[in-house]
Amino acid sequence: MVEEESLRVVRCGGSELNFRRAVFSADSKYVFCVSGDFIKVYSTATEECVHILQGHRNMVTGIQLNPKNHLQLYSCSFDGMIKLWDYTDGILIKTFIVGCKLHALFTLDCAEDSVFVTINKEKPDVFQLVSVKLPKSSSQEVEAKELSFVLDYINQSPKCIAFGNEGEYVAAVRDFYLSVYFFKKKTTSRFTLSSSRNKKHAKNNFTCVACHPKEDCIATGHRDGKIRLWRNFDDEKKYTYTCLHWHHDLVMDLAFSVTEMIIIHRNLEASAVIQGLVKDRNIFTGLMIDPRTKALVLNGKPGHLQFYSLQSDKQLYNLDIIQQEYINDYGLIQIELTKAAFGCYGNWLATVEQRQEKETELELQMKLWTYNKKTQGFVLNTKVNMPHEDHITALCFCNAEKSENPTLVTTSKDGHFKVWILTDDSDIYKKAVGWTCDFVGSYHKYQATNCCFSEDGSLLAVSFEEIVTIWDSDTWELKCTFCQRAGKIRHLCFGRLTCSKYLLGATENGILCCWNLLSCALEWSAKLNVRVMEPDPNSENIAAISQSSMGSDLFVFRPSEPRPLYIQKNISREEVQWGVFVPRDVPESFTSEAYQWLNRSQFYFLTKSQSLLTFSTQSPEEKLTPTSKQLLAEETLPTTPFYFILGKHRQEQQDDKLNEALENELVQLPLTENIPAISELLHTPAHVLPSASFLCSMFVNSLLLSKETKSAEEIPDDVSMEEEKESVDSDEENNFTEEVQDTNNTDLGKDIIHQLSKSEEKELRKFRKVDYSWITAL
């Protein structure tokens, strides 16, 4: 059963992995990348994401290795917190609450329990570099309010700040200024270049800075492509710099090489690419789900479709659709991949590409791709040049289960919709199939804007501007039309399952209409500015996202009634452009009626900035000892006292004889599965634990039984602790306990159980300590 919490919008993809410089572990086995609110830990050997460090409540803005322990990682965020992680196990060790917005993070070997961060306290565009004292404490959350000012008037980008010569000074650049702060002298030197008012030096402002790790040398990059090497900067009168011109455009980053280098590979070929959701200039294809891989499919790099794994936030592969070399020229009119659709359970893929330099020069091409089981990929089957005389506005496959022949429909601004079917294209050389046009339809020369098939494939709905037409898919006969004169139809979809008799249409004038196909009449309408409308393939639910001045709102409803099942306001401040339902492999079990629309499918949506978001009830924060990191040896541990300390003793026994034998051999100890001290001791890596002297008293106290705790024998309150210990350590007492429990569990009917007095209980204890082993020799 899923724990019922509030439904929240969470970021699940689209975050830039290169928002901040990637950091490598000391042994180069891992690489760390910031990704939105998370830090992702990748293996350099397998390129797989081994951990996602979750816990920040806003965008992560900096990551650095702990100079005192290279198995730990520091991170900072806009949420005002600095967190320390054990990245090998993916565990949060400690949180330091600074309070103000943090823009960058720096660490030094020589800094004692301090880190450096970039903040802005006064004006939004004025930033400061400060030192933050990290207090020592056993608590997991600690306030770090001791800030020491270092530099003022700096740039927020970490590329504009660098520490040099083993931490003796720090250099920062902004605009036309270079500032150098010396920690020992506690003095600041400033160097200025000619301002932009001088036309000759109009583009010499600073863009980045780097410091030599062991020498007094500073390198600065500039907008005009020049690199300047600064020396003798400890004296403002004797400083010198050398100007190098290596780039035709601005210098974006600089780095000094290390003194030693170990060559691991024989060549410099790229072994792998760590890549998430690729952002294209425009997402024309919308969001689709590959029926085979369950991957999210959309525009990727120019001319390609990207197949993106929602589970691992990783790009699976790219499919080259245009199959032409891309020329990176801003003024060049490129071929655009504008439409795509999957059909026949992933066996077919249809794509549309276009290029238009002038209004009268439209280049249009449609391609049909078939899935090849041998190559496990799509292979081009049919290419159609100029399938329409104008832009194609929509395309859809008939995906009905009873459909015998694959069918594709395209609509265009030329006023026609075309039906394409798969036919035999064999010749004397080989057997083959191909796609050909079977029917062309129109309605009073209006532009065709949308199309969709009913769930059973018997009806085709095509919108012509403000009018919706219904066609019989067997005879392609026009059956009926709907016209509300509420504006051009923006979205069109049929209901599913029990709501298959309904057709929904959203207009550009902000009206959502629902028509009943049996009565051929308007069932209901609502005033809603729908930008996204997506049906759930596994239920009757439909998700609609509307746009208002406050942001984007979500409405989930069924066509059978206009009352929404679920409403969530302000799911995003920016415009939502696309959405899609993704069927779950394992259905959820939300008991709340408001969340049941998420039981069978999960809803994802893409914003204008191409951030991929979804809905979740789970909190992103991970505790110190998350359940996912607990020991997995519960089934293989031997039945020893240590086995009971882990608190995983099975209460149910399958064999009665085996049960009696085990109980005679085992020492009974209290179950400690709910004691935090033991859980943290056993489930936390040794290299992140505090000293043994600190843990010893806490651990021992957790094992002691309080006086109020009763044993299985119902020990009286006035019995001394020594007697309790003796009773626990005695095997004979354990046997007696079993007999007493069995007696109490027996149904005695109306028999009266004699209650022993305290004196009688003590007498029985004396008899139990007597050795009766001599009886076995008789």
PDB file of C-alpha atoms in Angstrom, residues 22-33 40-51 87 264-265 269-274 314:
ATOM      1  CA  ALA A  22      31.990  17.805 -13.391  1.00  0.00           C
ATOM      2  CA  VAL A  23      34.133  16.513 -10.508  1.00  0.00           C
ATOM      3  CA  PHE A  24      36.111  13.271 -10.604  1.00  0.00           C
ATOM      4  CA  SER A  25      36.806  11.110  -7.567  1.00  0.00           C
ATOM      5  CA  ALA A  26      40.383  10.801  -6.340  1.00  0.00           C
ATOM      6  CA  ASP A  27      40.743   7.359  -7.928  1.00  0.00           C
ATOM      7  CA  SER A  28      38.944   8.462 -11.130  1.00  0.00           C
ATOM      8  CA  LYS A  29      36.388   5.655 -10.742  1.00  0.00           C
ATOM      9  CA  TYR A  30      33.472   8.080 -10.425  1.00  0.00           C
ATOM     10  CA  VAL A  31      32.419  11.352 -11.969  1.00  0.00           C
ATOM     11  CA  PHE A  32      29.919  13.665 -10.237  1.00  0.00           C
ATOM     12  CA  CYS A  33      27.498  15.900 -12.121  1.00  0.00           C
ATOM     13  CA  LYS A  40      24.405  12.091 -10.045  1.00  0.00           C
ATOM     14  CA  VAL A  41      27.277   9.698  -9.479  1.00  0.00           C
ATOM     15  CA  TYR A  42      28.430   7.957 -12.656  1.00  0.00           C
ATOM     16  CA  SER A  43      30.860   5.084 -13.016  1.00  0.00           C
ATOM     17  CA  THR A  44      33.647   5.967 -15.427  1.00  0.00           C
ATOM     18  CA  ALA A  45      34.050   2.284 -16.307  1.00  0.00           C
ATOM     19  CA  THR A  46      30.423   1.446 -17.143  1.00  0.00           C
ATOM     20  CA  GLU A  47      28.973   4.976 -17.695  1.00  0.00           C
ATOM     21  CA  GLU A  48      26.039   3.919 -15.501  1.00  0.00           C
ATOM     22  CA  CYS A  49      24.502   6.188 -12.858  1.00  0.00           C
ATOM     23  CA  VAL A  50      25.287   4.288  -9.653  1.00  0.00           C
ATOM     24  CA  HIS A  51      23.776   6.783  -7.208  1.00  0.00           C
ATOM     25  CA  TYR A  87      29.114   9.013  -2.439  1.00  0.00           C
ATOM     26  CA  ILE A 264      45.448   4.811 -19.523  1.00  0.00           C
ATOM     27  CA  HIS A 265      44.244   4.274 -23.090  1.00  0.00           C
ATOM     28  CA  GLU A 269      38.834   8.118 -28.737  1.00  0.00           C
ATOM     29  CA  ALA A 270      35.711   8.768 -26.704  1.00  0.00           C
ATOM     30  CA  SER A 271      34.719   5.552 -24.949  1.00  0.00           C
ATOM     31  CA  ALA A 272      31.237   6.689 -23.925  1.00  0.00           C
ATOM     32  CA  VAL A 273      28.964   9.684 -23.615  1.00  0.00           C
ATOM     33  CA  ILE A 274      27.115  10.402 -20.382  1.00  0.00           C
ATOM     34  CA  LYS A 314      19.658   8.406 -19.582  1.00  0.00           C
TER      35      LYS A 314
END
